[in-house]
Tab-separated table of C-alpha atoms and ligand atoms in Angstrom:
chain	number	residue	atom	x	y	z
L	491	MET	CA	7.829	-19.807	-2.068
L	492	LYS	CA	11.471	-18.833	-2.428
L	493	LYS	CA	12.398	-16.242	0.098
L	494	THR	CA	14.889	-13.705	-1.061
L	495	SER	CA	16.414	-11.151	1.207
L	496	GLU	CA	16.854	-8.534	-1.371
L	497	THR	CA	16.453	-4.992	0.018
L	498	ILE	CA	13.696	-3.311	-2.078
L	499	ILE	CA	12.974	-0.203	0.050
L	500	SER	CA	15.684	1.993	1.634
L	501	LEU	CA	15.032	5.241	3.406
L	502	ASN	CA	18.075	7.114	4.478
L	503	ASN	CA	17.629	10.218	6.608
L	504	ILE	CA	14.513	11.251	4.912
L	505	ASN	CA	13.091	14.498	5.968
L	506	LYS	CA	9.863	15.962	4.739
L	507	SER	CA	8.478	19.483	5.206
L	508	PHE	CA	5.280	21.164	3.896
L	509	PRO	CA	5.120	24.875	3.208
L	510	LEU	CA	2.705	26.740	5.505
L	511	GLU	CA	0.219	29.091	3.849
L	512	LEU	CA	1.379	31.998	5.887
L	513	GLY	CA	4.961	31.371	5.231
L	514	GLY	CA	7.622	29.067	6.677
L	515	GLU	CA	7.105	25.386	6.760
L	516	GLN	CA	5.984	22.365	8.884
L	517	GLN	CA	8.418	19.542	9.162
L	518	VAL	CA	6.468	16.284	9.175
L	519	LEU	CA	9.153	13.522	8.921
L	520	PHE	CA	12.461	13.659	10.720
L	521	ASP	CA	15.556	11.677	9.717
L	522	ILE	CA	13.595	8.459	8.963
L	523	ASN	CA	15.845	5.432	8.325
L	524	PHE	CA	14.754	1.927	7.519
L	525	THR	CA	15.081	-0.768	4.965
L	526	ILE	CA	12.439	-3.368	3.940
L	527	LYS	CA	13.403	-6.628	2.272
L	528	SER	CA	11.574	-8.497	-0.272
L	529	GLY	CA	8.780	-10.730	1.272
L	530	GLU	CA	8.362	-8.787	4.434
L	531	PHE	CA	4.916	-7.778	5.823
L	532	VAL	CA	5.530	-4.578	7.694
L	533	ALA	CA	2.893	-2.453	9.490
L	534	ILE	CA	3.730	1.175	9.893
L	535	MET	CA	1.751	2.353	12.859
L	536	GLY	CA	1.338	5.585	14.751
L	537	PRO	CA	-1.392	8.050	15.905
L	538	SER	CA	-3.295	10.267	13.504
L	539	GLY	CA	-1.012	13.121	12.226
L	540	SER	CA	2.168	11.344	13.032
L	541	GLY	CA	3.320	11.322	9.424
L	542	LYS	CA	2.419	7.726	8.192
L	543	SER	CA	0.681	8.673	5.016
L	544	THR	CA	3.414	11.248	4.151
L	545	CYS	CA	5.954	8.294	4.621
L	546	MET	CA	3.797	5.971	2.420
L	547	ASN	CA	3.398	8.571	-0.269
L	548	ILE	CA	7.221	8.833	-0.344
L	549	ILE	CA	7.624	4.899	-0.484
L	550	GLY	CA	4.980	4.777	-3.106
L	551	ALA	CA	6.630	7.306	-5.256
L	552	LEU	CA	3.613	9.534	-5.085
L	553	ASP	CA	5.626	12.287	-3.512
L	554	THR	CA	9.281	12.997	-2.880
L	555	ALA	CA	11.339	13.678	0.255
L	556	SER	CA	12.561	17.219	1.139
L	557	SER	CA	15.962	15.896	1.972
L	558	GLY	CA	17.545	12.308	2.311
L	559	VAL	CA	17.840	9.407	-0.147
L	560	TYR	CA	15.095	7.015	-1.142
L	561	GLU	CA	16.004	3.933	-3.124
L	562	LEU	CA	13.411	1.599	-4.463
L	563	TYR	CA	14.690	-1.657	-5.996
L	564	GLY	CA	18.163	-0.074	-5.924
L	565	ARG	CA	17.116	2.915	-7.792
L	566	ASP	CA	17.530	6.473	-6.372
L	567	VAL	CA	13.959	7.759	-6.647
L	568	THR	CA	14.772	11.025	-4.971
L	569	GLY	CA	15.410	13.088	-7.938
L	570	LEU	CA	12.974	11.539	-10.537
L	571	THR	CA	10.552	13.741	-12.392
L	572	THR	CA	6.598	13.254	-12.064
L	573	ASP	CA	6.665	11.009	-15.255
L	574	GLU	CA	9.469	8.957	-14.230
L	575	LEU	CA	7.725	8.392	-10.687
L	576	ALA	CA	4.625	7.345	-12.666
L	577	VAL	CA	6.614	4.664	-14.442
L	578	VAL	CA	8.118	3.315	-11.227
L	579	ARG	CA	4.762	3.138	-9.564
L	580	ASN	CA	3.210	1.282	-12.511
L	581	GLU	CA	5.953	-1.226	-12.656
L	582	TYR	CA	6.395	-2.133	-9.175
L	583	ILE	CA	3.546	-1.135	-6.880
L	584	GLY	CA	-0.022	-1.951	-6.152
L	585	PHE	CA	-1.898	0.589	-3.897
L	586	VAL	CA	-4.839	0.133	-1.615
L	587	PHE	CA	-6.472	3.003	0.107
L	588	GLN	CA	-8.883	3.440	2.914
L	589	GLN	CA	-11.605	4.798	0.700
L	590	PHE	CA	-11.002	2.272	-2.103
L	591	ASN	CA	-10.468	5.005	-4.775
L	592	LEU	CA	-12.581	2.989	-7.404
L	593	LEU	CA	-14.018	4.797	-10.399
L	594	PRO	CA	-17.757	4.898	-9.432
L	595	LYS	CA	-19.300	4.930	-12.802
L	596	ARG	CA	-17.112	2.020	-14.299
L	597	SER	CA	-17.829	-1.614	-13.859
L	598	VAL	CA	-15.835	-3.625	-11.482
L	599	LEU	CA	-13.990	-5.269	-14.376
L	600	ASP	CA	-13.129	-1.878	-15.849
L	601	ASN	CA	-11.664	-0.909	-12.502
L	602	VAL	CA	-9.490	-3.956	-12.141
L	603	MET	CA	-8.243	-3.456	-15.792
L	604	LEU	CA	-7.010	0.072	-15.060
L	605	PRO	CA	-3.397	-0.759	-14.130
L	606	LEU	CA	-3.090	-2.747	-17.257
L	607	MET	CA	-3.822	0.232	-19.574
L	608	TYR	CA	-0.259	1.221	-19.920
L	609	ARG	CA	1.090	-2.264	-20.396
L	610	GLY	CA	0.560	-2.639	-24.029
L	611	LEU	CA	-1.441	-5.792	-23.714
L	612	PRO	CA	-4.275	-6.598	-26.203
L	613	MET	CA	-7.792	-6.122	-24.771
L	614	SER	CA	-8.579	-9.791	-24.662
L	615	GLU	CA	-5.552	-10.371	-22.464
L	616	ARG	CA	-6.416	-7.435	-20.163
L	617	ILE	CA	-9.852	-8.774	-19.776
L	618	GLU	CA	-8.669	-12.283	-18.981
L	619	ARG	CA	-6.166	-11.080	-16.461
L	620	ALA	CA	-8.710	-8.857	-14.658
L	621	ARG	CA	-11.146	-11.810	-14.552
L	622	GLU	CA	-8.465	-13.931	-13.018
L	623	MET	CA	-7.843	-11.308	-10.224
L	624	LEU	CA	-11.542	-11.007	-9.552
L	625	LYS	CA	-11.647	-14.753	-9.165
L	626	ARG	CA	-8.704	-14.553	-6.740
L	627	VAL	CA	-10.610	-12.146	-4.440
L	628	GLY	CA	-13.901	-14.188	-4.868
L	629	LEU	CA	-15.695	-11.584	-7.042
L	630	GLU	CA	-15.933	-13.380	-10.213
L	631	ASN	CA	-19.702	-13.078	-10.380
L	632	PHE	CA	-19.629	-9.222	-9.918
L	633	GLU	CA	-17.668	-8.051	-12.901
L	634	SER	CA	-20.404	-6.066	-14.467
L	635	TYR	CA	-21.549	-4.406	-11.241
L	636	LEU	CA	-20.823	-0.866	-10.274
L	637	PRO	CA	-18.652	-0.198	-7.270
L	638	THR	CA	-21.670	1.633	-5.676
L	639	GLN	CA	-23.686	-1.559	-5.651
L	640	LEU	CA	-21.123	-3.445	-3.621
L	641	SER	CA	-20.448	-3.492	0.257
L	642	GLY	CA	-17.297	-1.848	1.616
L	643	GLY	CA	-15.620	-5.070	2.023
L	644	MET	CA	-16.344	-6.004	-1.599
L	645	LYS	CA	-15.147	-2.743	-2.824
L	646	GLN	CA	-11.833	-3.283	-0.970
L	647	ARG	CA	-11.549	-6.665	-2.611
L	648	VAL	CA	-12.063	-5.104	-5.895
L	649	ALA	CA	-9.310	-2.582	-5.066
L	650	ILE	CA	-6.999	-5.414	-4.052
L	651	ALA	CA	-7.746	-7.216	-7.354
L	652	ARG	CA	-6.792	-4.023	-9.186
L	653	ALA	CA	-3.670	-3.731	-7.220
L	654	LEU	CA	-2.843	-7.359	-8.104
L	655	ALA	CA	-3.578	-6.964	-11.798
L	656	GLY	CA	-0.331	-5.088	-12.489
L	657	ASN	CA	1.453	-8.015	-10.995
L	658	PRO	CA	3.175	-5.847	-8.340
L	659	LYS	CA	6.255	-6.897	-6.149
L	660	LEU	CA	5.063	-4.617	-3.560
L	661	ILE	CA	1.583	-3.598	-2.052
L	662	LEU	CA	1.177	-0.460	-0.168
L	663	ALA	CA	-1.885	-0.186	1.867
L	664	ASP	CA	-2.877	2.949	3.654
L	665	GLU	CA	-5.562	2.259	6.481
L	666	PRO	CA	-7.019	-0.553	4.360
L	667	THR	CA	-9.578	-1.534	6.838
L	668	GLY	CA	-10.157	1.967	8.177
L	669	ALA	CA	-13.669	2.207	6.296
L	670	LEU	CA	-14.764	-1.509	7.086
L	671	ASP	CA	-16.438	-3.085	10.097
L	672	SER	CA	-14.178	-5.490	12.010
L	673	LYS	CA	-15.533	-8.545	10.199
L	674	MET	CA	-14.862	-7.287	6.809
L	675	GLY	CA	-11.478	-5.855	7.926
L	676	ASN	CA	-10.394	-9.098	9.312
L	677	GLU	CA	-11.171	-10.890	5.894
L	678	ILE	CA	-9.064	-8.163	4.149
L	679	LEU	CA	-6.301	-8.687	6.614
L	680	LYS	CA	-6.264	-12.317	6.231
L	681	PHE	CA	-6.073	-12.038	2.535
L	682	PHE	CA	-3.104	-9.751	2.707
L	683	LYS	CA	-1.562	-12.405	4.925
L	684	LYS	CA	-2.262	-15.052	2.431
L	685	LEU	CA	-0.760	-12.828	-0.510
L	686	ASN	CA	2.323	-12.379	1.540
L	687	GLU	CA	2.921	-15.921	2.532
L	688	ASP	CA	1.702	-17.755	-0.654
L	689	LEU	CA	2.762	-15.350	-3.313
L	690	GLY	CA	5.804	-13.800	-1.522
L	691	ILE	CA	4.451	-10.220	-2.174
L	692	THR	CA	6.051	-7.529	-0.020
L	693	ILE	CA	3.266	-5.659	1.957
L	694	VAL	CA	3.619	-2.284	3.715
L	695	MET	CA	0.389	-1.527	5.571
L	696	ILE	CA	-0.399	1.664	7.495
L	697	THR	CA	-2.507	1.700	10.446
L	698	HIS	CA	-3.209	3.446	13.720
L	699	GLU	CA	-4.435	0.415	15.439
L	700	PHE	CA	-2.244	-2.132	17.198
L	701	ASP	CA	-4.842	-4.922	16.612
L	702	ILE	CA	-4.530	-4.454	12.878
L	703	ALA	CA	-0.632	-4.074	12.869
L	704	LYS	CA	-0.501	-7.411	14.636
L	705	TYR	CA	-1.213	-9.181	11.262
L	706	ALA	CA	2.193	-8.031	10.018
L	707	ASN	CA	5.462	-9.622	10.900
L	708	ARG	CA	7.331	-6.293	11.685
L	709	LEU	CA	6.242	-3.112	13.364
L	710	ILE	CA	7.591	0.335	12.522
L	711	HIS	CA	6.047	2.744	15.026
L	712	VAL	CA	6.138	6.470	14.357
L	713	ARG	CA	5.364	9.361	16.648
L	714	ASP	CA	5.514	13.035	15.634
L	715	GLY	CA	7.427	12.124	12.500
L	716	ARG	CA	10.094	9.997	14.246
L	717	ILE	CA	10.397	6.316	14.362
L	718	ASN	CA	10.427	5.088	18.125
L	719	TYR	CA	10.183	1.376	17.573
L	720	ASP	CA	11.240	-0.935	14.675
L	721	GLY	CA	11.172	-4.673	15.232
L	722	LYS	CA	9.004	-7.713	15.907
L	723	ILE	CA	5.325	-7.266	16.781
L	724	PRO	CA	5.419	-6.766	20.502
L	725	LYS	CA	2.898	-8.580	22.978
L	726	ASP	CA	1.032	-5.383	23.408
L	727	ASP	CA	1.083	-1.788	22.566
L	728	ARG	CA	2.092	-0.529	26.028
L	729	GLY	CA	5.481	1.185	25.563
L	730	LEU	CA	5.009	2.288	22.042
F	1343	ADP	P1	-0.993	10.390	9.340
F	1343	ADP	O1	-1.137	9.600	8.102
F	1343	ADP	O2	-0.236	9.676	10.330
F	1343	ADP	O3	-2.459	10.694	9.983
F	1343	ADP	P2	-0.089	12.520	7.577
F	1343	ADP	O4	1.187	11.977	6.996
F	1343	ADP	O5	-1.305	12.502	6.872
F	1343	ADP	O6	-0.304	11.651	9.014
F	1343	ADP	O7	0.111	14.019	8.142
F	1343	ADP	C1	1.190	14.388	9.087
F	1343	ADP	C2	1.226	15.909	9.103
F	1343	ADP	O8	1.572	16.509	7.824
F	1343	ADP	C3	-0.074	16.465	9.490
F	1343	ADP	O9	-0.035	17.658	10.410
F	1343	ADP	C4	-0.663	17.007	8.064
F	1343	ADP	O10	-1.538	18.163	8.232
F	1343	ADP	C5	0.581	17.334	7.289
F	1343	ADP	N1	0.449	17.279	5.954
F	1343	ADP	C6	0.246	15.954	5.283
F	1343	ADP	N2	0.170	16.245	3.884
F	1343	ADP	C7	0.184	17.506	3.777
F	1343	ADP	C8	0.221	18.432	2.496
F	1343	ADP	N3	0.112	17.889	1.259
F	1343	ADP	N4	0.382	19.731	2.711
F	1343	ADP	C9	0.610	20.232	3.999
F	1343	ADP	N5	0.579	19.434	5.108
F	1343	ADP	C10	0.485	18.151	5.035
F	1344	MG	MG1	-2.909	8.827	7.103
């Protein structure tokens, strides 16, 4: 796989505040700065409440920063409208969430076909592509099952197949093993590793556990909305 070093994610002095119900606001991210290059596998780690998901929502164009500049593939995402953000997401990003976010009443195949809905592909090609993705995650015999009939690990594999169906350059995974036992979790992490190494897909994975972050090649550690470490995976998590 050809390795390029194109910068695909660039956060410049990103701040994020949420309004508080009783007035005023709570600042959650403070002057966040980092860039991520194509082909990286990065773990964003920090304790619960440290701002990881808020950060991922900004990276994933699900939310915008309160101030600062965010560029995705060289495009300034900061001022885009909701519709424009949706286009950016659909074009570049595959999402994987802790709770899988599958449609419970739709078949596995329908779920995987979802990101292809807006691509203007004929139905036969959508089905073919979705089947290919299910094969890739080892679930080719489960296409007519409902998500509720599958184990957690299998559900997450369906979610990964769905993320891959849109042919994303970037996968954003928020606590992807958080609802899985460690055996299923490890399988998912190894699969991410393979996607990164074999297909060159950039992966940004959020976790609160060092043992999970270790699967990545780079660690960005946040505490109270500030980065306190950014570099190679350290030997252990003392000092983070
Ligand atoms: P993490 O993913 O690291 O657990 P989050 O980014 O989810 O942390 O949350 C960080 C802080 O921001 C928390 O105090 C949380 O309550 C607050 N927060 C997150 N999202 C919102 C929101 N939509 N509205 C108000 N506060 C929020
Ligand atoms: Mg979170």
